[in-house]
JSON list of C-alpha atoms in Angstrom, two decimals:
[
{"chain": "A", "resi": 27, "resn": "MET", "atom": "CA", "xyz": [34.32, -39.46, -12.79]},
{"chain": "A", "resi": 28, "resn": "GLU", "atom": "CA", "xyz": [37.46, -40.33, -14.70]},
{"chain": "A", "resi": 29, "resn": "GLY", "atom": "CA", "xyz": [37.29, -41.59, -18.23]},
{"chain": "A", "resi": 30, "resn": "PRO", "atom": "CA", "xyz": [39.05, -44.71, -19.65]},
{"chain": "A", "resi": 31, "resn": "MET", "atom": "CA", "xyz": [42.09, -42.66, -20.72]},
{"chain": "A", "resi": 32, "resn": "GLN", "atom": "CA", "xyz": [42.66, -41.32, -17.19]},
{"chain": "A", "resi": 33, "resn": "GLN", "atom": "CA", "xyz": [42.15, -44.79, -15.70]},
{"chain": "A", "resi": 34, "resn": "ASN", "atom": "CA", "xyz": [44.63, -46.33, -18.14]},
{"chain": "A", "resi": 35, "resn": "THR", "atom": "CA", "xyz": [47.15, -43.58, -17.31]},
{"chain": "A", "resi": 36, "resn": "TRP", "atom": "CA", "xyz": [46.77, -44.39, -13.60]},
{"chain": "A", "resi": 37, "resn": "LYS", "atom": "CA", "xyz": [47.38, -48.10, -14.32]},
{"chain": "A", "resi": 38, "resn": "VAL", "atom": "CA", "xyz": [50.56, -47.18, -16.19]},
{"chain": "A", "resi": 39, "resn": "VAL", "atom": "CA", "xyz": [51.71, -44.97, -13.29]},
{"chain": "A", "resi": 40, "resn": "CYS", "atom": "CA", "xyz": [51.11, -47.81, -10.81]},
{"chain": "A", "resi": 41, "resn": "LEU", "atom": "CA", "xyz": [52.95, -50.23, -13.03]},
{"chain": "A", "resi": 42, "resn": "VAL", "atom": "CA", "xyz": [55.93, -47.89, -13.32]},
{"chain": "A", "resi": 43, "resn": "VAL", "atom": "CA", "xyz": [55.98, -47.45, -9.53]},
{"chain": "A", "resi": 44, "resn": "LEU", "atom": "CA", "xyz": [55.88, -51.21, -8.97]},
{"chain": "A", "resi": 45, "resn": "LEU", "atom": "CA", "xyz": [58.67, -51.78, -11.49]},
{"chain": "A", "resi": 46, "resn": "LEU", "atom": "CA", "xyz": [60.79, -49.13, -9.77]},
{"chain": "A", "resi": 47, "resn": "PHE", "atom": "CA", "xyz": [60.22, -50.70, -6.38]},
{"chain": "A", "resi": 48, "resn": "THR", "atom": "CA", "xyz": [61.00, -54.21, -7.54]},
{"chain": "A", "resi": 49, "resn": "ALA", "atom": "CA", "xyz": [64.12, -52.86, -9.21]},
{"chain": "A", "resi": 50, "resn": "HIS", "atom": "CA", "xyz": [64.88, -50.99, -5.99]},
{"chain": "A", "resi": 51, "resn": "PRO", "atom": "CA", "xyz": [68.18, -51.57, -4.15]},
{"chain": "A", "resi": 52, "resn": "PHE", "atom": "CA", "xyz": [66.29, -53.67, -1.58]},
{"chain": "A", "resi": 53, "resn": "PHE", "atom": "CA", "xyz": [65.45, -56.30, -4.20]},
{"chain": "A", "resi": 54, "resn": "GLY", "atom": "CA", "xyz": [68.10, -58.58, -5.58]},
{"chain": "A", "resi": 55, "resn": "VAL", "atom": "CA", "xyz": [71.23, -56.46, -5.26]},
{"chain": "A", "resi": 56, "resn": "ILE", "atom": "CA", "xyz": [72.77, -58.95, -2.83]},
{"chain": "A", "resi": 57, "resn": "ALA", "atom": "CA", "xyz": [72.51, -62.50, -4.19]},
{"chain": "A", "resi": 58, "resn": "GLY", "atom": "CA", "xyz": [73.66, -65.37, -2.03]},
{"chain": "A", "resi": 59, "resn": "PRO", "atom": "CA", "xyz": [75.47, -65.79, 1.28]},
{"chain": "A", "resi": 60, "resn": "ASP", "atom": "CA", "xyz": [78.37, -63.51, 1.98]},
{"chain": "A", "resi": 61, "resn": "SER", "atom": "CA", "xyz": [78.17, -61.86, -1.45]},
{"chain": "A", "resi": 62, "resn": "HIS", "atom": "CA", "xyz": [78.60, -58.53, 0.39]},
{"chain": "A", "resi": 63, "resn": "LEU", "atom": "CA", "xyz": [82.11, -58.58, -0.98]},
{"chain": "A", "resi": 64, "resn": "SER", "atom": "CA", "xyz": [80.67, -57.88, -4.45]},
{"chain": "A", "resi": 65, "resn": "ILE", "atom": "CA", "xyz": [78.44, -54.93, -3.44]},
{"chain": "A", "resi": 66, "resn": "PRO", "atom": "CA", "xyz": [79.51, -51.99, -5.62]},
{"chain": "A", "resi": 67, "resn": "GLN", "atom": "CA", "xyz": [81.10, -49.06, -3.81]},
{"chain": "A", "resi": 68, "resn": "CYS", "atom": "CA", "xyz": [79.35, -45.69, -3.95]},
{"chain": "A", "resi": 69, "resn": "ARG", "atom": "CA", "xyz": [80.75, -43.57, -6.77]},
{"chain": "A", "resi": 70, "resn": "GLY", "atom": "CA", "xyz": [79.96, -40.10, -8.01]},
{"chain": "A", "resi": 71, "resn": "PRO", "atom": "CA", "xyz": [79.44, -36.64, -6.47]},
{"chain": "A", "resi": 72, "resn": "GLY", "atom": "CA", "xyz": [76.23, -37.73, -4.72]},
{"chain": "A", "resi": 73, "resn": "CYS", "atom": "CA", "xyz": [78.30, -40.03, -2.51]},
{"chain": "A", "resi": 74, "resn": "GLU", "atom": "CA", "xyz": [79.77, -37.02, -0.72]},
{"chain": "A", "resi": 75, "resn": "ILE", "atom": "CA", "xyz": [76.43, -35.52, 0.26]},
{"chain": "A", "resi": 76, "resn": "VAL", "atom": "CA", "xyz": [75.77, -35.11, 4.00]},
{"chain": "A", "resi": 77, "resn": "ALA", "atom": "CA", "xyz": [72.29, -34.02, 5.07]},
{"chain": "A", "resi": 78, "resn": "VAL", "atom": "CA", "xyz": [72.00, -30.60, 6.70]},
{"chain": "A", "resi": 79, "resn": "GLU", "atom": "CA", "xyz": [69.83, -30.59, 9.83]},
{"chain": "A", "resi": 80, "resn": "ARG", "atom": "CA", "xyz": [66.74, -28.39, 9.70]},
{"chain": "A", "resi": 81, "resn": "PRO", "atom": "CA", "xyz": [64.05, -27.60, 12.31]},
{"chain": "A", "resi": 82, "resn": "TRP", "atom": "CA", "xyz": [61.18, -30.06, 12.53]},
{"chain": "A", "resi": 83, "resn": "PRO", "atom": "CA", "xyz": [58.47, -28.82, 10.09]},
{"chain": "A", "resi": 84, "resn": "GLU", "atom": "CA", "xyz": [54.96, -27.79, 11.01]},
{"chain": "A", "resi": 85, "resn": "ALA", "atom": "CA", "xyz": [52.52, -30.67, 10.67]},
{"chain": "A", "resi": 86, "resn": "LEU", "atom": "CA", "xyz": [49.94, -30.84, 7.91]},
{"chain": "A", "resi": 87, "resn": "GLN", "atom": "CA", "xyz": [46.74, -29.43, 9.46]},
{"chain": "A", "resi": 88, "resn": "SER", "atom": "CA", "xyz": [43.97, -30.39, 7.04]},
{"chain": "A", "resi": 89, "resn": "GLY", "atom": "CA", "xyz": [44.91, -33.85, 5.87]},
{"chain": "A", "resi": 90, "resn": "MET", "atom": "CA", "xyz": [43.71, -37.40, 6.21]},
{"chain": "A", "resi": 91, "resn": "PRO", "atom": "CA", "xyz": [45.29, -39.97, 8.54]},
{"chain": "A", "resi": 92, "resn": "PHE", "atom": "CA", "xyz": [47.57, -42.60, 7.04]},
{"chain": "A", "resi": 93, "resn": "ARG", "atom": "CA", "xyz": [49.27, -45.50, 8.78]},
{"chain": "A", "resi": 94, "resn": "LEU", "atom": "CA", "xyz": [51.77, -48.10, 7.58]},
{"chain": "A", "resi": 95, "resn": "GLY", "atom": "CA", "xyz": [53.20, -50.45, 10.19]},
{"chain": "A", "resi": 96, "resn": "ALA", "atom": "CA", "xyz": [53.96, -48.45, 13.36]},
{"chain": "A", "resi": 97, "resn": "TYR", "atom": "CA", "xyz": [54.24, -45.17, 11.45]},
{"chain": "A", "resi": 98, "resn": "ARG", "atom": "CA", "xyz": [51.41, -42.66, 11.42]},
{"chain": "A", "resi": 99, "resn": "MET", "atom": "CA", "xyz": [51.14, -39.38, 9.49]},
{"chain": "A", "resi": 100, "resn": "SER", "atom": "CA", "xyz": [48.75, -37.06, 7.72]},
{"chain": "A", "resi": 101, "resn": "ILE", "atom": "CA", "xyz": [48.68, -36.90, 3.96]},
{"chain": "A", "resi": 102, "resn": "PRO", "atom": "CA", "xyz": [46.76, -34.50, 1.70]},
{"chain": "A", "resi": 103, "resn": "SER", "atom": "CA", "xyz": [43.01, -35.13, 1.57]},
{"chain": "A", "resi": 104, "resn": "ASP", "atom": "CA", "xyz": [40.95, -36.12, -1.42]},
{"chain": "A", "resi": 105, "resn": "PRO", "atom": "CA", "xyz": [43.28, -38.38, -3.38]},
{"chain": "A", "resi": 106, "resn": "LEU", "atom": "CA", "xyz": [42.07, -39.45, -6.79]},
{"chain": "A", "resi": 107, "resn": "GLU", "atom": "CA", "xyz": [43.00, -43.05, -6.10]},
{"chain": "A", "resi": 108, "resn": "VAL", "atom": "CA", "xyz": [44.81, -45.23, -3.55]},
{"chain": "A", "resi": 109, "resn": "GLN", "atom": "CA", "xyz": [46.36, -48.58, -4.34]},
{"chain": "A", "resi": 110, "resn": "PHE", "atom": "CA", "xyz": [47.85, -50.95, -1.76]},
{"chain": "A", "resi": 111, "resn": "GLN", "atom": "CA", "xyz": [50.34, -53.71, -2.51]},
{"chain": "A", "resi": 112, "resn": "PRO", "atom": "CA", "xyz": [50.40, -55.73, 0.75]},
{"chain": "A", "resi": 113, "resn": "ALA", "atom": "CA", "xyz": [53.10, -58.10, -0.49]},
{"chain": "A", "resi": 114, "resn": "LEU", "atom": "CA", "xyz": [55.44, -55.12, -0.89]},
{"chain": "A", "resi": 115, "resn": "ASP", "atom": "CA", "xyz": [54.15, -53.12, 2.12]},
{"chain": "A", "resi": 116, "resn": "LEU", "atom": "CA", "xyz": [53.56, -50.38, -0.43]},
{"chain": "A", "resi": 117, "resn": "ALA", "atom": "CA", "xyz": [50.86, -47.77, -0.92]},
{"chain": "A", "resi": 118, "resn": "VAL", "atom": "CA", "xyz": [50.58, -45.60, -4.00]},
{"chain": "A", "resi": 119, "resn": "ILE", "atom": "CA", "xyz": [48.40, -42.51, -3.57]},
{"chain": "A", "resi": 120, "resn": "ARG", "atom": "CA", "xyz": [47.57, -40.41, -6.60]},
{"chain": "A", "resi": 121, "resn": "TYR", "atom": "CA", "xyz": [46.51, -36.74, -6.53]},
{"chain": "A", "resi": 122, "resn": "LYS", "atom": "CA", "xyz": [45.77, -34.23, -9.27]},
{"chain": "A", "resi": 123, "resn": "GLU", "atom": "CA", "xyz": [49.14, -32.65, -8.49]},
{"chain": "A", "resi": 124, "resn": "GLY", "atom": "CA", "xyz": [51.22, -35.85, -8.31]},
{"chain": "A", "resi": 125, "resn": "THR", "atom": "CA", "xyz": [51.87, -39.18, -6.59]},
{"chain": "A", "resi": 126, "resn": "LEU", "atom": "CA", "xyz": [53.09, -40.45, -3.20]},
{"chain": "A", "resi": 127, "resn": "ALA", "atom": "CA", "xyz": [54.57, -43.93, -3.02]},
{"chain": "A", "resi": 128, "resn": "ILE", "atom": "CA", "xyz": [54.96, -44.99, 0.63]},
{"chain": "A", "resi": 129, "resn": "ALA", "atom": "CA", "xyz": [56.76, -48.24, 1.50]},
{"chain": "A", "resi": 130, "resn": "LEU", "atom": "CA", "xyz": [57.73, -49.95, 4.74]},
{"chain": "A", "resi": 131, "resn": "ARG", "atom": "CA", "xyz": [61.31, -51.21, 4.56]},
{"chain": "A", "resi": 132, "resn": "ARG", "atom": "CA", "xyz": [62.94, -53.69, 6.93]},
{"chain": "A", "resi": 133, "resn": "ILE", "atom": "CA", "xyz": [66.59, -54.11, 7.75]},
{"chain": "A", "resi": 134, "resn": "ASP", "atom": "CA", "xyz": [66.12, -57.92, 7.85]},
{"chain": "A", "resi": 135, "resn": "GLU", "atom": "CA", "xyz": [65.65, -57.80, 4.07]},
{"chain": "A", "resi": 136, "resn": "ILE", "atom": "CA", "xyz": [69.37, -57.05, 3.97]},
{"chain": "A", "resi": 137, "resn": "VAL", "atom": "CA", "xyz": [70.48, -59.20, 6.88]},
{"chain": "A", "resi": 138, "resn": "ALA", "atom": "CA", "xyz": [68.66, -62.24, 5.47]},
{"chain": "A", "resi": 139, "resn": "THR", "atom": "CA", "xyz": [70.99, -62.23, 2.48]},
{"chain": "A", "resi": 140, "resn": "VAL", "atom": "CA", "xyz": [74.04, -62.85, 4.67]},
{"chain": "A", "resi": 141, "resn": "SER", "atom": "CA", "xyz": [75.28, -66.11, 6.17]},
{"chain": "A", "resi": 142, "resn": "THR", "atom": "CA", "xyz": [75.47, -65.05, 9.84]},
{"chain": "A", "resi": 143, "resn": "LYS", "atom": "CA", "xyz": [76.60, -68.38, 11.26]},
{"chain": "A", "resi": 144, "resn": "GLY", "atom": "CA", "xyz": [79.33, -67.64, 13.77]},
{"chain": "A", "resi": 145, "resn": "ALA", "atom": "CA", "xyz": [79.17, -63.91, 13.03]},
{"chain": "A", "resi": 146, "resn": "GLU", "atom": "CA", "xyz": [79.19, -61.29, 15.75]},
{"chain": "A", "resi": 147, "resn": "PRO", "atom": "CA", "xyz": [75.75, -59.79, 16.55]},
{"chain": "A", "resi": 148, "resn": "GLN", "atom": "CA", "xyz": [74.79, -56.74, 14.51]},
{"chain": "A", "resi": 149, "resn": "SER", "atom": "CA", "xyz": [74.64, -53.33, 16.19]},
{"chain": "A", "resi": 150, "resn": "LEU", "atom": "CA", "xyz": [73.04, -51.38, 13.33]},
{"chain": "A", "resi": 151, "resn": "THR", "atom": "CA", "xyz": [69.22, -51.23, 13.22]},
{"chain": "A", "resi": 152, "resn": "GLY", "atom": "CA", "xyz": [66.65, -50.28, 10.64]},
{"chain": "A", "resi": 153, "resn": "ALA", "atom": "CA", "xyz": [66.72, -46.75, 12.00]},
{"chain": "A", "resi": 154, "resn": "ASP", "atom": "CA", "xyz": [70.45, -46.60, 11.12]},
{"chain": "A", "resi": 155, "resn": "PHE", "atom": "CA", "xyz": [69.97, -47.32, 7.41]},
{"chain": "A", "resi": 156, "resn": "PRO", "atom": "CA", "xyz": [68.46, -43.90, 6.50]},
{"chain": "A", "resi": 157, "resn": "ARG", "atom": "CA", "xyz": [71.11, -42.24, 8.66]},
{"chain": "A", "resi": 158, "resn": "LEU", "atom": "CA", "xyz": [73.87, -44.05, 6.80]},
{"chain": "A", "resi": 159, "resn": "VAL", "atom": "CA", "xyz": [72.46, -43.10, 3.38]},
{"chain": "A", "resi": 160, "resn": "PHE", "atom": "CA", "xyz": [71.97, -39.44, 4.27]},
{"chain": "A", "resi": 161, "resn": "THR", "atom": "CA", "xyz": [74.83, -38.63, 6.64]},
{"chain": "A", "resi": 162, "resn": "ILE", "atom": "CA", "xyz": [77.72, -41.03, 5.95]},
{"chain": "A", "resi": 163, "resn": "THR", "atom": "CA", "xyz": [80.08, -41.03, 2.99]},
{"chain": "A", "resi": 164, "resn": "PRO", "atom": "CA", "xyz": [82.44, -43.72, 1.63]},
{"chain": "A", "resi": 165, "resn": "ASN", "atom": "CA", "xyz": [85.29, -41.81, 3.26]},
{"chain": "A", "resi": 166, "resn": "ASP", "atom": "CA", "xyz": [84.01, -42.72, 6.73]},
{"chain": "A", "resi": 167, "resn": "PRO", "atom": "CA", "xyz": [85.35, -45.91, 8.30]},
{"chain": "A", "resi": 168, "resn": "GLU", "atom": "CA", "xyz": [83.02, -48.83, 7.91]},
{"chain": "A", "resi": 169, "resn": "PRO", "atom": "CA", "xyz": [82.18, -51.31, 10.70]},
{"chain": "A", "resi": 170, "resn": "SER", "atom": "CA", "xyz": [84.39, -54.32, 11.24]},
{"chain": "A", "resi": 171, "resn": "THR", "atom": "CA", "xyz": [81.72, -56.92, 11.97]},
{"chain": "A", "resi": 172, "resn": "LEU", "atom": "CA", "xyz": [80.17, -58.90, 9.08]},
{"chain": "A", "resi": 173, "resn": "VAL", "atom": "CA", "xyz": [76.49, -57.99, 9.31]},
{"chain": "A", "resi": 174, "resn": "ASP", "atom": "CA", "xyz": [77.09, -54.33, 10.08]},
{"chain": "A", "resi": 175, "resn": "LYS", "atom": "CA", "xyz": [79.59, -54.20, 7.20]},
{"chain": "A", "resi": 176, "resn": "VAL", "atom": "CA", "xyz": [76.93, -55.54, 4.81]},
{"chain": "A", "resi": 177, "resn": "ILE", "atom": "CA", "xyz": [74.33, -53.02, 6.02]},
{"chain": "A", "resi": 178, "resn": "TRP", "atom": "CA", "xyz": [76.90, -50.23, 5.67]},
{"chain": "A", "resi": 179, "resn": "ARG", "atom": "CA", "xyz": [78.00, -51.17, 2.17]},
{"chain": "A", "resi": 180, "resn": "PHE", "atom": "CA", "xyz": [74.43, -51.65, 1.08]},
{"chain": "A", "resi": 181, "resn": "ALA", "atom": "CA", "xyz": [73.59, -48.17, 2.35]},
{"chain": "A", "resi": 182, "resn": "MET", "atom": "CA", "xyz": [76.54, -46.69, 0.44]},
{"chain": "A", "resi": 183, "resn": "ASP", "atom": "CA", "xyz": [75.51, -48.49, -2.77]},
{"chain": "A", "resi": 184, "resn": "SER", "atom": "CA", "xyz": [71.93, -47.22, -2.29]},
{"chain": "A", "resi": 185, "resn": "LYS", "atom": "CA", "xyz": [73.28, -43.67, -1.73]},
{"chain": "A", "resi": 186, "resn": "GLY", "atom": "CA", "xyz": [75.00, -43.80, -5.09]},
{"chain": "A", "resi": 187, "resn": "ALA", "atom": "CA", "xyz": [71.77, -44.91, -6.80]},
{"chain": "A", "resi": 188, "resn": "TYR", "atom": "CA", "xyz": [69.55, -42.36, -5.08]},
{"chain": "A", "resi": 189, "resn": "PHE", "atom": "CA", "xyz": [71.84, -39.31, -5.15]},
{"chain": "A", "resi": 190, "resn": "LYS", "atom": "CA", "xyz": [73.25, -39.57, -8.64]},
{"chain": "A", "resi": 191, "resn": "TYR", "atom": "CA", "xyz": [71.83, -36.16, -9.53]},
{"chain": "A", "resi": 192, "resn": "THR", "atom": "CA", "xyz": [71.32, -34.75, -6.04]},
{"chain": "A", "resi": 193, "resn": "GLU", "atom": "CA", "xyz": [73.10, -31.70, -4.65]},
{"chain": "A", "resi": 194, "resn": "GLU", "atom": "CA", "xyz": [71.39, -31.23, -1.28]},
{"chain": "A", "resi": 195, "resn": "ALA", "atom": "CA", "xyz": [69.76, -33.25, 1.47]},
{"chain": "A", "resi": 196, "resn": "TYR", "atom": "CA", "xyz": [68.11, -32.47, 4.80]},
{"chain": "A", "resi": 197, "resn": "ALA", "atom": "CA", "xyz": [67.68, -34.12, 8.19]},
{"chain": "A", "resi": 198, "resn": "PHE", "atom": "CA", "xyz": [64.85, -33.47, 10.69]},
{"chain": "A", "resi": 199, "resn": "VAL", "atom": "CA", "xyz": [64.69, -34.77, 14.26]},
{"chain": "A", "resi": 200, "resn": "HIS", "atom": "CA", "xyz": [61.72, -34.80, 16.63]},
{"chain": "A", "resi": 201, "resn": "GLY", "atom": "CA", "xyz": [62.20, -36.92, 19.75]},
{"chain": "A", "resi": 202, "resn": "GLN", "atom": "CA", "xyz": [62.70, -40.52, 18.57]},
{"chain": "A", "resi": 203, "resn": "VAL", "atom": "CA", "xyz": [61.54, -39.75, 15.05]},
{"chain": "A", "resi": 204, "resn": "LYS", "atom": "CA", "xyz": [64.15, -38.92, 12.44]},
{"chain": "A", "resi": 205, "resn": "ALA", "atom": "CA", "xyz": [63.32, -37.94, 8.86]},
{"chain": "A", "resi": 206, "resn": "TYR", "atom": "CA", "xyz": [65.61, -37.38, 5.91]},
{"chain": "A", "resi": 207, "resn": "ALA", "atom": "CA", "xyz": [64.71, -35.84, 2.55]},
{"chain": "A", "resi": 208, "resn": "ALA", "atom": "CA", "xyz": [66.32, -34.90, -0.74]},
{"chain": "A", "resi": 209, "resn": "PRO", "atom": "CA", "xyz": [65.34, -33.88, -4.26]},
{"chain": "A", "resi": 210, "resn": "VAL", "atom": "CA", "xyz": [66.24, -36.74, -6.57]},
{"chain": "A", "resi": 211, "resn": "LYS", "atom": "CA", "xyz": [65.94, -37.94, -10.14]},
{"chain": "A", "resi": 212, "resn": "TRP", "atom": "CA", "xyz": [65.10, -41.58, -9.66]},
{"chain": "A", "resi": 213, "resn": "GLY", "atom": "CA", "xyz": [62.79, -42.91, -12.36]},
{"chain": "A", "resi": 214, "resn": "ARG", "atom": "CA", "xyz": [59.71, -40.65, -12.27]},
{"chain": "A", "resi": 215, "resn": "PHE", "atom": "CA", "xyz": [60.31, -39.65, -8.67]},
{"chain": "A", "resi": 216, "resn": "ASP", "atom": "CA", "xyz": [61.54, -36.16, -7.77]},
{"chain": "A", "resi": 217, "resn": "HIS", "atom": "CA", "xyz": [61.88, -36.42, -3.96]},
{"chain": "A", "resi": 218, "resn": "LEU", "atom": "CA", "xyz": [62.95, -39.15, -1.59]},
{"chain": "A", "resi": 219, "resn": "ILE", "atom": "CA", "xyz": [62.06, -39.21, 2.12]},
{"chain": "A", "resi": 220, "resn": "PHE", "atom": "CA", "xyz": [63.09, -41.67, 4.80]},
{"chain": "A", "resi": 221, "resn": "VAL", "atom": "CA", "xyz": [61.42, -41.74, 8.22]},
{"chain": "A", "resi": 222, "resn": "ALA", "atom": "CA", "xyz": [62.81, -43.87, 11.04]},
{"chain": "A", "resi": 223, "resn": "MET", "atom": "CA", "xyz": [62.13, -44.38, 14.75]},
{"chain": "A", "resi": 224, "resn": "GLU", "atom": "CA", "xyz": [65.03, -44.98, 17.08]},
{"chain": "A", "resi": 225, "resn": "GLY", "atom": "CA", "xyz": [65.59, -48.66, 17.77]},
{"chain": "A", "resi": 226, "resn": "ARG", "atom": "CA", "xyz": [63.12, -50.00, 15.21]},
{"chain": "A", "resi": 227, "resn": "GLU", "atom": "CA", "xyz": [64.10, -52.53, 12.58]},
{"chain": "A", "resi": 228, "resn": "ASP", "atom": "CA", "xyz": [61.91, -50.91, 9.87]},
{"chain": "A", "resi": 229, "resn": "PHE", "atom": "CA", "xyz": [61.58, -47.47, 8.36]},
{"chain": "A", "resi": 230, "resn": "LEU", "atom": "CA", "xyz": [59.40, -45.64, 5.85]},
{"chain": "A", "resi": 231, "resn": "GLU", "atom": "CA", "xyz": [60.52, -44.74, 2.37]},
{"chain": "A", "resi": 232, "resn": "ILE", "atom": "CA", "xyz": [58.40, -42.10, 0.66]},
{"chain": "A", "resi": 233, "resn": "SER", "atom": "CA", "xyz": [59.06, -41.48, -3.04]},
{"chain": "A", "resi": 234, "resn": "THR", "atom": "CA", "xyz": [57.14, -38.65, -4.64]},
{"chain": "A", "resi": 235, "resn": "ASN", "atom": "CA", "xyz": [56.39, -37.02, -7.97]},
{"chain": "A", "resi": 236, "resn": "GLY", "atom": "CA", "xyz": [54.79, -33.63, -8.44]},
{"chain": "A", "resi": 237, "resn": "ILE", "atom": "CA", "xyz": [54.05, -32.97, -4.74]},
{"chain": "A", "resi": 238, "resn": "THR", "atom": "CA", "xyz": [55.42, -29.57, -3.68]},
{"chain": "A", "resi": 239, "resn": "TRP", "atom": "CA", "xyz": [58.25, -29.32, -1.14]},
{"chain": "A", "resi": 240, "resn": "PRO", "atom": "CA", "xyz": [56.16, -27.34, 1.40]},
{"chain": "A", "resi": 241, "resn": "VAL", "atom": "CA", "xyz": [53.50, -30.09, 1.36]},
{"chain": "A", "resi": 242, "resn": "LEU", "atom": "CA", "xyz": [56.16, -32.78, 1.75]},
{"chain": "A", "resi": 243, "resn": "GLN", "atom": "CA", "xyz": [57.64, -30.94, 4.71]},
{"chain": "A", "resi": 244, "resn": "SER", "atom": "CA", "xyz": [54.17, -30.79, 6.33]},
{"chain": "A", "resi": 245, "resn": "ILE", "atom": "CA", "xyz": [53.80, -34.55, 5.83]},
{"chain": "A", "resi": 246, "resn": "ILE", "atom": "CA", "xyz": [57.15, -35.04, 7.54]},
{"chain": "A", "resi": 247, "resn": "GLY", "atom": "CA", "xyz": [56.02, -32.77, 10.37]},
{"chain": "A", "resi": 248, "resn": "SER", "atom": "CA", "xyz": [52.92, -34.90, 10.96]},
{"chain": "A", "resi": 249, "resn": "THR", "atom": "CA", "xyz": [54.82, -38.18, 11.23]},
{"chain": "A", "resi": 250, "resn": "LYS", "atom": "CA", "xyz": [54.89, -40.03, 14.52]}
]
């Protein structure tokens, strides 16, 4: 059983995670209709990173099932504590070794910030957002239509925030499931993982601290 000090430390960790997620690029970066024109452009060496494709990892064999939205995976067994934040579609799972923060993100969180009256239909989906962040650079031509342009610019701005201190990134493909991962220095997090399914409007964002890279790869390998 954990003592008061350990419990208080866990509360602090959860608070830090929640503060990071509410300060996340998905919250409040775009304010008001058509303010996409003011979205900062991606700057810095991280903006030039393009994920290198790797073979789909072996799935975690001895884990516990986890589901968020349509996404299912195995995560390490015997967590010390699990906290759900339904309003944020966020789960924070704490282990002795570290922490997993798993969130369900939706592309309509971006699209809803844009006045789409009279605009051409969007062609980019939620599955495209992780692809843009991990495989596209500001040197690539952006879309010409309004909504797609906003999604594109938002992805480039997010890339700059995530990859400020990143030198490498990886892509994994298994059927309709695509996963992207990179070591990062974002708050207390040291790895960022996106998981998307082709054609879906949502995707998973997994931010981690202290979980080893082999374990993270096995979590990716279990995702479906």
